[in-house]
Amino acid sequence: MINRKILNDKFIIRNAILDDVIEMEYVQSECYPTLHKSEILDRNHFANHIKIFPQGQIVVEKEGKIVASASTFRCNFPEHDSTFLEETDNLWLTNVQIPDGDWMYGIDMGVLPEYRGLGLSKELYKARHEVCKILGIKGQIIAGMTIGYGKVKDKMTIAEYCEALEKKEFTDPTITPQRNAGFRWIRILYNYINDPEAGYASILMYYPVDENYSL
């Protein structure tokens, strides 16, 4: 479904296959050093994601090496707040994947540190949007980690940080690129994820295929 060259043909973006899961595990470990180990995806999780929703698992490779990956599942729009582990069926997705769900929930996106700043995350979001269009899905949902909070946590609460982010008074390494990619703010999810650098919070956002769609 997805398999093409990007960024002046320097990279290939494509759907993940089972042979990729060890390298996807490595990308995950390099991208989330402060995330609690109970919330880190490993090769077995990635293999299960590929099994239940192959169209929604995407990697970027350079010269045969996986340098970025993204994991998703199909769902209906979340009606209530939950934690990351609750939302993802403890990372496995088996019991939350809805084969005909209206939305694509992005649970993970990682780019190796040495390849950041090149636009790979934006390309991954674009590829996921392409999958949504092909499958007739309304759009993407994400819970973006407020990872920049760690730098100001001694000066303000996570609530103050999130409120400033919503007003665009701050830039955040995760939230700002996501909003620039087209994601729209829904609400703050407190105690969503076990990462002190993110203040244990995330921002629920959506990116509809139809630009005129609104919640």
Coordinates of C-alpha atoms in Angstrom, one line a residue:
M1 CA 0.0 0.0 0.0
I2 CA 2.8 2.4 0.9
N3 CA 6.2 2.0 -0.8
R4 CA 8.0 4.9 -2.3
K5 CA 11.1 7.1 -2.2
I6 CA 11.0 10.4 -0.3
L7 CA 13.1 13.5 0.4
N8 CA 15.0 13.6 -2.8
D9 CA 15.0 9.8 -3.1
K10 CA 17.3 9.5 0.0
F11 CA 14.8 7.4 2.0
I12 CA 12.2 4.8 1.4
I13 CA 8.8 4.9 3.2
R14 CA 6.8 1.7 3.2
N15 CA 4.6 -0.5 5.2
A16 CA 6.4 -2.5 7.9
I17 CA 6.9 -6.3 7.6
L18 CA 7.8 -8.9 10.2
D19 CA 11.5 -8.7 9.2
D20 CA 11.5 -5.1 10.5
V21 CA 10.5 -5.7 14.1
I22 CA 13.9 -6.0 15.7
E23 CA 15.0 -2.7 14.1
M24 CA 11.7 -1.1 15.1
E25 CA 12.4 -2.1 18.7
Y26 CA 15.8 -0.4 18.5
V27 CA 14.2 2.8 17.1
Q28 CA 11.7 2.7 20.0
S29 CA 14.4 2.3 22.7
E30 CA 16.5 5.2 21.2
C31 CA 13.5 7.6 21.0
Y32 CA 12.0 7.2 24.4
P33 CA 14.8 7.0 27.0
T34 CA 12.6 8.5 29.9
L35 CA 9.4 6.5 29.1
H36 CA 8.6 3.8 31.7
K37 CA 9.7 0.3 30.5
S38 CA 6.1 -0.9 30.9
E39 CA 5.1 1.5 28.0
I40 CA 8.0 0.7 25.7
L41 CA 7.0 -1.3 22.6
D42 CA 9.2 -4.3 21.8
R43 CA 9.5 -6.6 18.8
N44 CA 6.6 -8.8 19.9
H45 CA 4.3 -5.9 20.1
F46 CA 5.3 -4.6 16.7
A47 CA 4.8 -8.1 15.2
N48 CA 1.3 -8.3 16.6
H49 CA 0.5 -4.8 15.2
I50 CA 1.6 -5.9 11.7
K51 CA -0.5 -9.0 12.1
I52 CA -3.8 -7.2 13.0
F53 CA -3.4 -4.0 11.0
P54 CA -0.6 -4.2 8.4
Q55 CA -1.7 -1.1 6.5
G56 CA -1.2 1.1 9.5
Q57 CA 2.4 0.1 10.4
I58 CA 4.9 2.2 8.5
V59 CA 8.7 2.5 8.5
V60 CA 11.3 4.7 6.9
E61 CA 14.6 3.1 5.7
K62 CA 17.9 4.4 4.5
E63 CA 20.3 2.1 2.7
G64 CA 18.5 -0.9 4.2
K65 CA 18.4 0.4 7.8
I66 CA 15.2 1.3 9.6
V67 CA 15.5 4.9 10.8
A68 CA 11.9 5.7 11.8
S69 CA 8.7 3.9 12.4
A70 CA 5.0 4.6 13.2
S71 CA 2.3 2.3 14.7
T72 CA -1.4 2.7 14.6
F73 CA -4.7 0.9 15.0
R74 CA -8.3 1.4 13.8
C75 CA -10.9 2.6 16.3
N76 CA -14.0 4.7 16.7
F77 CA -13.6 8.1 18.2
P78 CA -12.7 7.9 21.9
E79 CA -15.7 8.9 24.0
H80 CA -13.8 9.2 27.3
D81 CA -10.3 9.7 28.6
S82 CA -8.0 6.8 29.2
T83 CA -4.4 6.0 29.9
F84 CA -1.9 5.0 27.2
L85 CA -1.9 1.4 28.4
E86 CA -5.7 1.3 28.5
E87 CA -6.0 2.8 25.0
T88 CA -3.5 0.4 23.5
D89 CA -4.6 -2.9 25.1
N90 CA -1.3 -2.9 27.1
L91 CA 0.6 -2.2 23.9
W92 CA -0.8 -5.2 22.0
L93 CA -3.8 -3.6 20.2
T94 CA -5.6 -6.9 19.8
N95 CA -8.6 -6.0 21.9
V96 CA -8.9 -2.4 20.8
Q97 CA -8.5 -2.8 17.0
I98 CA -11.8 -2.3 15.3
P99 CA -11.5 -3.6 11.7
D100 CA -14.1 -1.2 10.3
G101 CA -13.3 1.7 12.8
D102 CA -13.8 5.2 11.5
W103 CA -10.5 6.6 12.8
M104 CA -6.8 5.7 12.8
Y105 CA -5.2 6.1 16.3
G106 CA -1.5 6.7 16.1
I107 CA 0.1 5.2 19.2
D108 CA 3.8 5.6 18.4
M109 CA 6.1 7.5 16.1
G110 CA 9.9 7.5 16.4
V111 CA 12.8 8.9 14.4
L112 CA 16.4 8.0 15.4
P113 CA 18.0 11.1 16.9
E114 CA 20.6 11.4 14.1
Y115 CA 17.9 11.6 11.5
R116 CA 15.7 14.3 13.2
G117 CA 15.1 17.6 11.6
L118 CA 14.9 16.2 8.1
G119 CA 11.1 16.0 7.9
L120 CA 10.7 12.3 8.4
S121 CA 7.9 12.6 11.0
K122 CA 5.9 14.8 8.6
E123 CA 6.4 12.2 5.8
L124 CA 5.1 9.5 8.2
Y125 CA 2.0 11.6 9.0
K126 CA 1.4 12.1 5.3
A127 CA 1.7 8.4 4.6
R128 CA -0.8 7.6 7.4
H129 CA -3.1 10.2 5.9
E130 CA -2.8 8.4 2.6
V131 CA -3.8 5.1 4.2
C132 CA -6.8 6.8 5.8
K133 CA -7.9 8.0 2.3
I134 CA -7.4 4.6 0.7
L135 CA -9.3 2.8 3.5
G136 CA -12.1 5.4 3.9
I137 CA -11.0 6.4 7.4
K138 CA -12.1 9.8 8.7
G139 CA -8.6 10.8 9.8
Q140 CA -5.9 10.4 12.5
I141 CA -6.1 10.7 16.2
I142 CA -3.0 11.0 18.4
A143 CA -2.1 11.7 22.0
G144 CA 1.0 13.8 21.6
M145 CA 3.5 13.7 24.5
T146 CA 4.3 17.0 26.1
I147 CA 8.0 16.1 26.2
G148 CA 9.2 19.6 26.4
Y149 CA 7.8 20.1 29.9
G150 CA 11.0 18.6 31.4
K151 CA 12.9 21.8 30.6
V152 CA 10.5 24.0 32.5
K153 CA 9.1 21.7 35.2
D154 CA 10.7 23.6 38.0
K155 CA 9.0 26.8 36.8
M156 CA 5.4 25.8 36.2
T157 CA 2.9 23.0 36.5
I158 CA 2.0 20.7 33.7
A159 CA -1.4 22.4 33.5
E160 CA 0.2 25.8 33.0
Y161 CA 2.5 24.4 30.4
C162 CA -0.3 22.8 28.4
E163 CA -2.4 26.0 28.6
A164 CA 0.6 27.9 27.3
L165 CA 1.1 25.4 24.5
E166 CA -2.6 25.7 23.5
K167 CA -2.1 29.4 23.1
K168 CA 1.2 28.8 21.2
E169 CA 3.2 30.7 23.8
F170 CA 5.7 27.8 23.8
T171 CA 7.0 25.4 21.3
D172 CA 7.3 21.7 22.2
P173 CA 9.5 19.1 20.4
T174 CA 6.5 16.9 19.9
I175 CA 3.3 18.9 20.0
T176 CA 4.4 21.8 17.8
P177 CA 5.4 19.7 14.8
Q178 CA 2.2 17.7 15.2
R179 CA 0.1 20.9 15.0
N180 CA 2.2 22.1 12.1
A181 CA 1.5 18.8 10.3
G182 CA -2.3 19.6 10.6
F183 CA -3.4 18.1 13.9
R184 CA -6.0 20.0 15.8
W185 CA -6.2 20.4 19.6
I186 CA -8.9 18.6 21.4
R187 CA -8.0 18.4 25.1
I188 CA -5.3 17.7 27.7
L189 CA -4.9 14.1 28.9
Y190 CA -3.5 14.3 32.4
N191 CA -1.9 11.1 33.8
Y192 CA -2.0 9.5 30.4
I193 CA 1.6 8.3 30.1
N194 CA 4.3 7.3 32.6
D195 CA 7.0 9.8 31.6
P196 CA 8.1 12.4 34.1
E197 CA 9.7 14.6 31.4
A198 CA 6.3 14.9 29.8
G199 CA 4.7 15.7 33.1
Y200 CA 2.8 12.4 32.7
A201 CA 0.5 14.2 30.2
S202 CA -0.3 14.2 26.5
I203 CA -2.5 16.3 24.2
L204 CA -5.4 14.5 22.4
M205 CA -5.5 15.8 18.8
Y206 CA -7.1 14.9 15.5
Y207 CA -6.4 15.4 11.8
P208 CA -9.4 14.8 9.6
V209 CA -9.1 13.8 5.9
D210 CA -11.9 16.2 5.1
E211 CA -10.5 19.7 6.0
N212 CA -14.0 21.0 6.5
Y213 CA -14.7 18.3 9.2
S214 CA -14.9 19.5 12.8
L215 CA -15.8 17.8 16.0

